[in-house]
GROMACS .gro file of C-alpha atoms in nm:
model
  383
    1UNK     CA    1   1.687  -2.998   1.989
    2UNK     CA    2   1.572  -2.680   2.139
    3UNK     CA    3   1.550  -2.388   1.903
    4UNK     CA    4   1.476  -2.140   2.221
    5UNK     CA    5   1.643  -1.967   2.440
    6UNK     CA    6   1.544  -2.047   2.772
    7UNK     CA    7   1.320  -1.830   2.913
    8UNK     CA    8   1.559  -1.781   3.255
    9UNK     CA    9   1.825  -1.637   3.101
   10UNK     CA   10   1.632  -1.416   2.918
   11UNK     CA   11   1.474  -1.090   3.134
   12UNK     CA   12   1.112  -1.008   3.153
   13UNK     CA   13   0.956  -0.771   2.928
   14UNK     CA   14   0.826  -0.564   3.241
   15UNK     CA   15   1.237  -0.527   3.264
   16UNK     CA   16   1.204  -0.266   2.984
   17UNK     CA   17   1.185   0.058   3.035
   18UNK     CA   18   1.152   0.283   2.746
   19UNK     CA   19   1.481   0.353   2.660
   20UNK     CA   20   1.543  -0.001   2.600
   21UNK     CA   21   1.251  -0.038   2.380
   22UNK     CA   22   1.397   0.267   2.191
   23UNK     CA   23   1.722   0.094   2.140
   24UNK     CA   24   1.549  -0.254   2.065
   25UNK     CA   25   1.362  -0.014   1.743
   26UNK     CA   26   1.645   0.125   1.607
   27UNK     CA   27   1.819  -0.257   1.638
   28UNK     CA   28   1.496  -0.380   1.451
   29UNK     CA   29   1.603  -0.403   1.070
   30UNK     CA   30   1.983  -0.412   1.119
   31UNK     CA   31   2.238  -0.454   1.344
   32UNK     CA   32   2.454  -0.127   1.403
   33UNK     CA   33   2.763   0.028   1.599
   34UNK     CA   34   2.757   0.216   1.911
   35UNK     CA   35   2.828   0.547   1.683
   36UNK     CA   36   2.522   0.434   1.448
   37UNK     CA   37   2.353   0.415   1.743
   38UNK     CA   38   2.397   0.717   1.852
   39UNK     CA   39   2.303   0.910   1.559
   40UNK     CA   40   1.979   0.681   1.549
   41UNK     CA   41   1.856   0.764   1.880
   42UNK     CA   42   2.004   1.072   1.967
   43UNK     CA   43   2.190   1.011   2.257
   44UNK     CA   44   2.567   1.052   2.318
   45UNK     CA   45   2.829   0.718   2.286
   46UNK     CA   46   2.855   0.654   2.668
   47UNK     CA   47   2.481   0.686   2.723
   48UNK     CA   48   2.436   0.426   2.384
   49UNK     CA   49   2.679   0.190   2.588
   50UNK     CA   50   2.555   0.218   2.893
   51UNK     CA   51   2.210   0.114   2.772
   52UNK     CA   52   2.351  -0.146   2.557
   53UNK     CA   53   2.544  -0.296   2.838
   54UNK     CA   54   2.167  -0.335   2.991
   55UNK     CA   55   2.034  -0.513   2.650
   56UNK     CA   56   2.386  -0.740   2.694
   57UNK     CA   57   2.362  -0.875   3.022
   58UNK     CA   58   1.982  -0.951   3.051
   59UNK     CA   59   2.006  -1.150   2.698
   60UNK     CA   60   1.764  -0.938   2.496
   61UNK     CA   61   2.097  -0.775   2.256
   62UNK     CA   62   2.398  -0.966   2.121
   63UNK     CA   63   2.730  -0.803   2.015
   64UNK     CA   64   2.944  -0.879   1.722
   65UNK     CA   65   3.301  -0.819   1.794
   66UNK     CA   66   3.496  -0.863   1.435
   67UNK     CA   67   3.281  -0.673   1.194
   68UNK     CA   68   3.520  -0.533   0.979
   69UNK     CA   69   3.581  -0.192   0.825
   70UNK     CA   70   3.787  -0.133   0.498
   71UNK     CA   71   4.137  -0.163   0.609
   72UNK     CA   72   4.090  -0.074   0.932
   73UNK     CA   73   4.020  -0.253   1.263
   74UNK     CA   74   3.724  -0.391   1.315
   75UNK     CA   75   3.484  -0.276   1.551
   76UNK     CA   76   3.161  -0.358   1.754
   77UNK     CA   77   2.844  -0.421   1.644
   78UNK     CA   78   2.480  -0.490   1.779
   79UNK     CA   79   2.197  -0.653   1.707
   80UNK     CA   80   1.877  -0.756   1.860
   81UNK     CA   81   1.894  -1.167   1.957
   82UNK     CA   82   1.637  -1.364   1.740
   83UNK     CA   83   1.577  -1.626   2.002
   84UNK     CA   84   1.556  -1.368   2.294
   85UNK     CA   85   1.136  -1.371   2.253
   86UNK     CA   86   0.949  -1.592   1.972
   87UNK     CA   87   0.582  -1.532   1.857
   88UNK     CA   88   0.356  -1.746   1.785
   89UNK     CA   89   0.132  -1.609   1.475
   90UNK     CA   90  -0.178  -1.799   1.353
   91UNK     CA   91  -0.413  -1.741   1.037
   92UNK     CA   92  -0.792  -1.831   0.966
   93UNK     CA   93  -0.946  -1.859   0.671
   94UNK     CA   94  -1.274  -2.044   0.507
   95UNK     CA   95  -1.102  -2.407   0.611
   96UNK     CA   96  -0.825  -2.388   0.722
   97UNK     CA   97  -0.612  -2.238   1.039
   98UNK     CA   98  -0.240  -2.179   0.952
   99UNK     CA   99   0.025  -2.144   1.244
  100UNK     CA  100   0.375  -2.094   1.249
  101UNK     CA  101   0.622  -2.038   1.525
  102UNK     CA  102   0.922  -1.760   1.483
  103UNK     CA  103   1.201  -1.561   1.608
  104UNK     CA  104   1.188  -1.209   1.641
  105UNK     CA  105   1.331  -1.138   1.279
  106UNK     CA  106   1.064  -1.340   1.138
  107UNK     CA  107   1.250  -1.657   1.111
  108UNK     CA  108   1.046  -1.945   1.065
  109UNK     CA  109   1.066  -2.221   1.332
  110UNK     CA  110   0.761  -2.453   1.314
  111UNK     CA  111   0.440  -2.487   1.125
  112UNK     CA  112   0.085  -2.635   1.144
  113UNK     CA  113  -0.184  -2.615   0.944
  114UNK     CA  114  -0.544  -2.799   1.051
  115UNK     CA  115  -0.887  -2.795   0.930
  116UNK     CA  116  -1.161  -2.619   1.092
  117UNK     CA  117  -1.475  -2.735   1.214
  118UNK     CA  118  -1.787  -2.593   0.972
  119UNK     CA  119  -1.877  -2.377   1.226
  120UNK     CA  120  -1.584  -2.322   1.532
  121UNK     CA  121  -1.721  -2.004   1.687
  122UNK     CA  122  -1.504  -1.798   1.915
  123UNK     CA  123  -1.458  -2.097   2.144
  124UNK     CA  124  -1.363  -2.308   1.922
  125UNK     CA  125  -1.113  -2.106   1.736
  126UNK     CA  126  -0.937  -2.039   2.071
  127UNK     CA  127  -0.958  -2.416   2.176
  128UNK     CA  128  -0.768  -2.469   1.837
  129UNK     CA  129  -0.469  -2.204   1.870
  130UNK     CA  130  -0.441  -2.311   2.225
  131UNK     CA  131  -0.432  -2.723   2.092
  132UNK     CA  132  -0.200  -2.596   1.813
  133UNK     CA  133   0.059  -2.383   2.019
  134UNK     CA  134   0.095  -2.689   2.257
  135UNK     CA  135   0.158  -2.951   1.975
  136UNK     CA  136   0.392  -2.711   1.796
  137UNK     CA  137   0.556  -2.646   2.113
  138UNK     CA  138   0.624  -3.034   2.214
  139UNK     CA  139   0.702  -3.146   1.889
  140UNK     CA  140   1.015  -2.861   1.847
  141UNK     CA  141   1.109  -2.889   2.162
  142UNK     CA  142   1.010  -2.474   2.227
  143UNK     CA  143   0.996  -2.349   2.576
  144UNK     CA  144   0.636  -2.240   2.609
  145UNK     CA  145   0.715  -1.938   2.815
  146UNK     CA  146   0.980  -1.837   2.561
  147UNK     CA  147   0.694  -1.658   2.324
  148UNK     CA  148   0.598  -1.400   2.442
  149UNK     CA  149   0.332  -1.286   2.122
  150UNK     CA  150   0.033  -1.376   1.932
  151UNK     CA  151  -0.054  -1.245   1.614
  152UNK     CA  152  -0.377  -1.372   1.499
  153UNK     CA  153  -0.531  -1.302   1.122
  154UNK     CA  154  -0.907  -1.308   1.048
  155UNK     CA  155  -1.101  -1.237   0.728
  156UNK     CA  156  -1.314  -0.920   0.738
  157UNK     CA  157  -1.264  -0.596   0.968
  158UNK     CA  158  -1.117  -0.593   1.300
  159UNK     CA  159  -1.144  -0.280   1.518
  160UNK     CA  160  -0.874  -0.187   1.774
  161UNK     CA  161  -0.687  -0.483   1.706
  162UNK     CA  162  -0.946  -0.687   1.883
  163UNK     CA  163  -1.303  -0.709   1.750
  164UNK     CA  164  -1.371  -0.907   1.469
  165UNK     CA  165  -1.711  -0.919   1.226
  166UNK     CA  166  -1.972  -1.197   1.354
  167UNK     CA  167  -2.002  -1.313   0.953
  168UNK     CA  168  -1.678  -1.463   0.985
  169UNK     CA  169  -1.612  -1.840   1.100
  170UNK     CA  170  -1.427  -1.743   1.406
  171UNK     CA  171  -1.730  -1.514   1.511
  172UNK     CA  172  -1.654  -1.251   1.746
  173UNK     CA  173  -1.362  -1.284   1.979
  174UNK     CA  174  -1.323  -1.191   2.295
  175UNK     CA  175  -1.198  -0.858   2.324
  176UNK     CA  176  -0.886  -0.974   2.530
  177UNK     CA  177  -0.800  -1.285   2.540
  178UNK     CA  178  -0.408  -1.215   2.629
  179UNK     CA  179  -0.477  -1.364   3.022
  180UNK     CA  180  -0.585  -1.691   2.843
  181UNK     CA  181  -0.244  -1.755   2.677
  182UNK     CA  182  -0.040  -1.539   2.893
  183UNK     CA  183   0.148  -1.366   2.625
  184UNK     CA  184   0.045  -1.007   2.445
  185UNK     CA  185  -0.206  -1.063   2.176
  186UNK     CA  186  -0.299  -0.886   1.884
  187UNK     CA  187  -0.625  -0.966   1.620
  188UNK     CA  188  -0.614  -0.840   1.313
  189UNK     CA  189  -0.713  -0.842   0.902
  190UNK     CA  190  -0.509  -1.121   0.731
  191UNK     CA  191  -0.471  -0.878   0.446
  192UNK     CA  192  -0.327  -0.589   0.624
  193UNK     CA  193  -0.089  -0.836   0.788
  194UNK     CA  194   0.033  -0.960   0.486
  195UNK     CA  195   0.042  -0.602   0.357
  196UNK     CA  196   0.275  -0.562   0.670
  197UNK     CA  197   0.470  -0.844   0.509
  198UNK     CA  198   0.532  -0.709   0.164
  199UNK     CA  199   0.652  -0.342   0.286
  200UNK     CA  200   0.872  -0.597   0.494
  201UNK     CA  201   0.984  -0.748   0.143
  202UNK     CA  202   0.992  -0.428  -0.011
  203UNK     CA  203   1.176  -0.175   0.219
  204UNK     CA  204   1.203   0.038  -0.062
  205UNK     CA  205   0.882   0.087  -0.141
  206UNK     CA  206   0.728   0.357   0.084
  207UNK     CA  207   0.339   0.273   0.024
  208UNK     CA  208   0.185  -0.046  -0.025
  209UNK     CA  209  -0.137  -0.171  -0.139
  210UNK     CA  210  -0.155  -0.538  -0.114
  211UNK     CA  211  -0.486  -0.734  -0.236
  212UNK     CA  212  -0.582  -1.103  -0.098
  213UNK     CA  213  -0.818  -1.281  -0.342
  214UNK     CA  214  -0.989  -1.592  -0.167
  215UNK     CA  215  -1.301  -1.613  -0.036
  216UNK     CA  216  -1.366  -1.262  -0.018
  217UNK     CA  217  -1.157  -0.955  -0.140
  218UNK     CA  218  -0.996  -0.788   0.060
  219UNK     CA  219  -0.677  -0.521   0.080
  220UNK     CA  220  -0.464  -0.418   0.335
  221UNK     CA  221  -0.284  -0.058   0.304
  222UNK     CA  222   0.084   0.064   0.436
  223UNK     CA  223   0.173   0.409   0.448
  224UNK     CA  224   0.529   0.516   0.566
  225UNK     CA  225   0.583   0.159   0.761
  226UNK     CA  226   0.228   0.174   0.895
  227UNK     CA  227  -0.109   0.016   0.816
  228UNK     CA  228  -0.398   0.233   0.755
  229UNK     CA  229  -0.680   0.065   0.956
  230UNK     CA  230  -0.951   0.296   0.899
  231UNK     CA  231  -1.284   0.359   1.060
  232UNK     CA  232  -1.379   0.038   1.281
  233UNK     CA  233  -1.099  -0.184   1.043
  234UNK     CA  234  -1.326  -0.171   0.778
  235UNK     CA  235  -0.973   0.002   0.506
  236UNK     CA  236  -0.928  -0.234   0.273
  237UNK     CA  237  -1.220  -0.383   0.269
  238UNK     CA  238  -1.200  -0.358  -0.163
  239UNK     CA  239  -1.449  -0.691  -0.177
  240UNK     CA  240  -1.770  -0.450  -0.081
  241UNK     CA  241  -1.699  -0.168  -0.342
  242UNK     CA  242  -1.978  -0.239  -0.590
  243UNK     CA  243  -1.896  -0.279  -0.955
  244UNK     CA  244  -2.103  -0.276  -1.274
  245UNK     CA  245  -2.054  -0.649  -1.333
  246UNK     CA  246  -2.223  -0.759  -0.966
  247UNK     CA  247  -2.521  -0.596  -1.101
  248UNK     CA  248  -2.811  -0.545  -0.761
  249UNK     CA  249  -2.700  -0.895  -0.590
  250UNK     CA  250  -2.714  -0.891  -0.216
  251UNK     CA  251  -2.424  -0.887  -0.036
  252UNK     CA  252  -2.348  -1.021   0.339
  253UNK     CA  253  -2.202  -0.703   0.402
  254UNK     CA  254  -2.559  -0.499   0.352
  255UNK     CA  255  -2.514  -0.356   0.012
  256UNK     CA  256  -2.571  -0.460  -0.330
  257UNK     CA  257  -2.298  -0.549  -0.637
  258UNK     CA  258  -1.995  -0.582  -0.481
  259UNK     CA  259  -1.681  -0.712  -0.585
  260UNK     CA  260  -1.677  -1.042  -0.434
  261UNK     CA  261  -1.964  -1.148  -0.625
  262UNK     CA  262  -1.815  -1.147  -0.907
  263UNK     CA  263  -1.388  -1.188  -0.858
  264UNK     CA  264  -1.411  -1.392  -0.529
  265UNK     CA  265  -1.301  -1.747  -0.590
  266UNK     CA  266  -1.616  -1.896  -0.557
  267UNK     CA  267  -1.763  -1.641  -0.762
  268UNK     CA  268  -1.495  -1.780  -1.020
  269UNK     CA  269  -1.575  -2.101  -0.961
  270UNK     CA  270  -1.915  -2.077  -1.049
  271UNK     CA  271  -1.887  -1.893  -1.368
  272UNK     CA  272  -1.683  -2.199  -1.531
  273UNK     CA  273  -1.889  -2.522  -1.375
  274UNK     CA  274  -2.117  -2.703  -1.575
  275UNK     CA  275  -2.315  -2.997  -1.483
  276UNK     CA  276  -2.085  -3.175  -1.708
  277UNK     CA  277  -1.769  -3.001  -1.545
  278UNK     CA  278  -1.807  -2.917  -1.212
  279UNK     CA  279  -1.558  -2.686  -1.058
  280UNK     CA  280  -1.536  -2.712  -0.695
  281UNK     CA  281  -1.179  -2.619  -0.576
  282UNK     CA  282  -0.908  -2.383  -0.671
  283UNK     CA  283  -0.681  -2.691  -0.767
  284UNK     CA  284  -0.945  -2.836  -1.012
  285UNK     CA  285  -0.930  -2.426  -1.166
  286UNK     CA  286  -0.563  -2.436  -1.169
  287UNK     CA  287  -0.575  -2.764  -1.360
  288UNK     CA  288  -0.807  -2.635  -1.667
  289UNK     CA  289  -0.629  -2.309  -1.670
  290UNK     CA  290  -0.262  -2.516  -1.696
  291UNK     CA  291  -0.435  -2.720  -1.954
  292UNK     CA  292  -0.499  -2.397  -2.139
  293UNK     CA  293  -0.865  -2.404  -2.116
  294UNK     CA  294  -1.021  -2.056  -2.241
  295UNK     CA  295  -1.279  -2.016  -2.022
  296UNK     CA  296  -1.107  -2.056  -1.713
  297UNK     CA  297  -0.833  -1.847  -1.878
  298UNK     CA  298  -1.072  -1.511  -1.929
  299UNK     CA  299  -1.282  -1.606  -1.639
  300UNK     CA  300  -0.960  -1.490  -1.397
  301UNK     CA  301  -0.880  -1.209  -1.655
  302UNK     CA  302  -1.183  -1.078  -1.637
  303UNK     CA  303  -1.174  -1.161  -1.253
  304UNK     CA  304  -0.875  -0.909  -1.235
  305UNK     CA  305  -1.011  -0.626  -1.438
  306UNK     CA  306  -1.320  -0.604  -1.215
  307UNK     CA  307  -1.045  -0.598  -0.912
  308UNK     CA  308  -0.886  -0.303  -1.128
  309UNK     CA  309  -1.214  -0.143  -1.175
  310UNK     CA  310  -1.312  -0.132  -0.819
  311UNK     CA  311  -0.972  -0.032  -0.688
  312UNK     CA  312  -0.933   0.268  -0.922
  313UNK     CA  313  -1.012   0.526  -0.653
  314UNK     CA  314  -0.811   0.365  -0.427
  315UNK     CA  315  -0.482   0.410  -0.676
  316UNK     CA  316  -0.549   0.757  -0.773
  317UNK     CA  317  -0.609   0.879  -0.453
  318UNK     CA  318  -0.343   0.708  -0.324
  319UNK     CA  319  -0.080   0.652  -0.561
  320UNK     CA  320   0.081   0.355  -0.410
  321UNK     CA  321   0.464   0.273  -0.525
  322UNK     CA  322   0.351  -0.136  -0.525
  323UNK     CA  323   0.034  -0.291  -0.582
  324UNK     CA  324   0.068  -0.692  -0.431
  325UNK     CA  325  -0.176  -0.962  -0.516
  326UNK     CA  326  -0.183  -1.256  -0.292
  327UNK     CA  327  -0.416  -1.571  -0.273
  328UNK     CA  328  -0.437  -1.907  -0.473
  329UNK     CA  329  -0.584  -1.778  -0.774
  330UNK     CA  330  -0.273  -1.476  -0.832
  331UNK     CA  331  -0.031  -1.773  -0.866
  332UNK     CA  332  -0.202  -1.963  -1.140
  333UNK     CA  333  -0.041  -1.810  -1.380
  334UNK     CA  334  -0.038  -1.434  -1.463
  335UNK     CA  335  -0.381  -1.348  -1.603
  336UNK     CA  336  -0.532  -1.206  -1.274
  337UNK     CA  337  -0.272  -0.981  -1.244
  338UNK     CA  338  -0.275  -0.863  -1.618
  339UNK     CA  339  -0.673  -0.786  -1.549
  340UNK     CA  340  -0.572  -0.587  -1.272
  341UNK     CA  341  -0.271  -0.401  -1.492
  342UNK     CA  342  -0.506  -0.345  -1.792
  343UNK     CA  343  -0.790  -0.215  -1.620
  344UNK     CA  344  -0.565   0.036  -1.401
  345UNK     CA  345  -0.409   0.124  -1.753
  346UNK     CA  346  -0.743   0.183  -1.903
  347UNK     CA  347  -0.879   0.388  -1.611
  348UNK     CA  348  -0.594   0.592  -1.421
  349UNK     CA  349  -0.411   0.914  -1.563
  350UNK     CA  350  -0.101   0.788  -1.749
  351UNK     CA  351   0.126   0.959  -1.493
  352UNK     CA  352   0.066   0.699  -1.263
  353UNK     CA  353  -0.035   0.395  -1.436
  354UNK     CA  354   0.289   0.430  -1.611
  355UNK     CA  355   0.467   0.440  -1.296
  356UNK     CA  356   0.247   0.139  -1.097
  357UNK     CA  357   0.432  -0.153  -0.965
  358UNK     CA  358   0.179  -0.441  -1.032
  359UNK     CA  359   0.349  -0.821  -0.886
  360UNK     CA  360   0.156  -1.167  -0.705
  361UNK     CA  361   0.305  -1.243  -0.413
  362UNK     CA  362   0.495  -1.573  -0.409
  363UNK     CA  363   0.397  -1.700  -0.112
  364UNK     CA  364   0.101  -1.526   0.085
  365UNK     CA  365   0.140  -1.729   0.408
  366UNK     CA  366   0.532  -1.663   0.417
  367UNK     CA  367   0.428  -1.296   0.352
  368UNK     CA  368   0.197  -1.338   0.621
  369UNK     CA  369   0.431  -1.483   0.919
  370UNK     CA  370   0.639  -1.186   0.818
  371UNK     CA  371   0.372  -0.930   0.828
  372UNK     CA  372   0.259  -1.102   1.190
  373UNK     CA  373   0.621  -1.083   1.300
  374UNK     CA  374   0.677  -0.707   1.221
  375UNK     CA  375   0.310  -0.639   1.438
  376UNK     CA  376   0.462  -0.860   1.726
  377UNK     CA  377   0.779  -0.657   1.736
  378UNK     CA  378   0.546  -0.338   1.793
  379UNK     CA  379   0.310  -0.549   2.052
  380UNK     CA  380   0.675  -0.615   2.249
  381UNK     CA  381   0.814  -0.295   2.174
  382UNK     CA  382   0.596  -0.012   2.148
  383UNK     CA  383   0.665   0.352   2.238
   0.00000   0.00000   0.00000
C-alpha cells in the first residue's frame, strides 16, 4: 500500500511564495478557521481565503467541512495535509544509524536501523542514508520524490547546520550535500534535535534543556521554540565542562577533566567491571542494576550528580522550566535522574531548584524523529 501522496498531485515547493509559507506556519500545530486565520496572520477573511483556496487546489492544505461549534452550525476548518511532503530523518551514533520515514506532523511511517562500519567516514555515512532511504522507500511502497527533507543527527558540534567535528565516526561532511539526494538537507546535534522534540512534547514549557547520556554528554537548549546553537554548534556541549571527579585526564576535545570521563557510559562501564565481571554493554548494566546490584546502583547515581554538578551554571543562568534526560542509561531505572535532582538541589538557590522540572525521556529516538520533523518543517517553510 502506498502511504504517499503522489508527488503529481502535489505542487512544487518553488510554487510557494511567502505568503503561503506564512499560512503553512500558522497551520503548523493545529488546524484553524478562516477567522483564526485571520487573526494569526493578520490579514483580512477574503485575503485568508483567497490564499487558502491556493493551499486547496495544489494539495499542500486540506479543509474540514463539519467541525462543529456548540449548538451552532458547523463551520470550516484547515489544516496542513500530512502526506503533502514526508522527510526522511536519520541518526548516528557510536554503532548504530537510526532512520525513520514521516509525514509532516511527525507521524511515523517506516524505520531502519543498521550497524555501522568501525570507521564509515563521510563517504560512507552518505553511501548508508542513500542505501537506507532506497530500502525504506521500496519496502513501504513511498514515492521517492514525495520527501522532500533530510534531517540528519550527529554526535558533537555542528556549525551552520552543516559542518560536523572530524572526532566523530561520520567525519566531516560535505558542506552541502542537498544536490546528492535532491531534497533540502539539514545536519545537526542529535541532542538539540531531540531537545527540538521534547519542547514538541511539552508545548507548555517555554525553555528546555534536554541532556543525552551515551557515549559522550551532550545537551541541546530551546528557548521560546528555538534552539540555541551557539558559537560554531559547540551549546550544549555539557560533556567538556570539567568536573572535580575527572580529575587532569585528557580529553579528545583538548582540555582536561571533563564530564564524559567520568558520567559517559563507558566511563560507567568501566567503574563497575572486574576481571571477574566484565561489563561491556549497557544491557549487561541494566541487568545488575535490575538485579539490585549496589555498585551499579551508585555508580549511575553518582553518574547523575556529576551531570548536576557540571550543569549548575547552565540552570542558574538559565532557569529552564524542564530539564529532559535521554539515552539508555536514564531509563534504567530512576537513579541517574535522582543524581541529577540532588545535586541541582544541593547547588542552585532554592527559588529555582524548588521550581525545576527534572523527567527521562521515554523514548529518545521517538523524541528524536519528532525533533527532526519540527527542523524539516522550518527547512520547507522558512520565512
Amino acid at each position: 500500500m502506498t502511504v504517499a501522496v503522489q508527488s503529481s498531485s502535489v505542487a512544487s515547493l518553488d510554487s510557494l511564495d511567502a505568503d503561503d509559507r506564512k499560512l503553512m506556519r500558522a497551520l503548523q500545530h493545529a488546524e484553524k478557521s478562516r477567522a483564526e486565520l485571520s487573526r494569526t496572520t493578520g490579514w483580512s477573511r477574503n485575503t485568508v481565503a483567497t490564499k487558502l483556496d491556493k493551499l486547496l487546489s495544489t494539495g499542500w492544505v486540506l479543509e474540514n467541512a463539519d467541525t462543529p461549534v456548540g449548538r451552532g452550525r458547523p463551520f470550516s476548518s484547515y489544516k496542513i495535509n500530512p502526506l503533502a511532503s514526508l522527510n526522511f530523518v536519520a541518526r548516528f551514533n557510536a554503532e548504530q544509524v537510526g532512520a525513520a520515514i514521516c509525514s509532516l506532523d511527525g507521524t511515523l511511517l517506516a524505520w531502519q536501523a543498521r550497524d555501522l562500519p568501525p570507521e564509515p567516514g563521510p563517504d560512507g555515512a552518505i553511501r548508508t542514508l542513500d542505501e537506507m532511504l532506497t530500502s525504506m522507500t521500496e519496502q513501504h511502497d513511498i514515492e521517492r520524490s514525495s520527501i522532500r527533507a533530510m534531517v540528519v543527527g550527529v554526535p558533537g558540534p555542528v556549525s551552520d547546520m552543516r559542518r560536523t567535528v572530524p572526532w566523530s565516526k561520520v567525519g566531516v561532511l560535505p558542506s552541502d550535500f542537498s544536490s546528492h539526494f535532491g531534497m533540502k538537507v539539514a545536519v545537526d546535534n542529535d541532542a538539540n534535535i531531540m531537545a527540538m522534540g521534547v519542547q514538541v512534547e511539552n508545548p507548555d514549557a517555554d525553555s528546555v534543556l534536554f541532556l543525552l547520556v551515551e557515549t559522550g554528554i551532550g545537551a541541546g537548549l530551546v528557548f521560546s521554540g528555538k534552539l540555541h546553537r551557539g558559537l560554531g554548534g559547540w551549546a550544549g556541549e555539557v560533556g567538556h565542562i570539567p568536573v572535580a571527579a575527572a580529575g587532569d585526564a585528557p580529553c579528545v576535545c583538548g582540555n582536561r577533566g571533563c564530564l564524559a570521563k567520568v558520567a559517559s557510559n563507558p566511563a560507567l562501564m568501566r567503574s563497575i567491571s572486574t576481571d571477574a565481571r566484565p561489563v561491556d554493554s549497557v544491557e549487561a548494566l541494566r541487568d545488575l542494576v535490575l538485579s539490585g546490584d549496589t555498585d551499579a546502583i551508585v555508580a549511575l547515581r553518582q553518574a547523575g550528580r556529576h551531570i548536576g554538578e557540571a550543569i549548575t551554571g547552565l540552570v542558574v543562568g538559565l532557569a529552564p522550566s524542564l530539564i529532559s534526560v535521554g539515552g539508555n542509561v536514564a531509563q534504567i531505572g530512576d537513579h541517574v535522574i535522582a543524581g541529577v535532582r540532588e545535586s541541582l538541589a544541593q547547588r542552585t538557590p532554592p527559588a529555582i531548584s524548588a521550581q525545576l522540572r527534572i523527567s527521562a525521556t521515554r523514548d529518545h529516538n521517538l523524541t528524536g524523529v519528532r525533533g527532526a520533523s519540527a527542523l524539516a518543517f522550518e527547512l520547507l517553510f522558512a520565512e
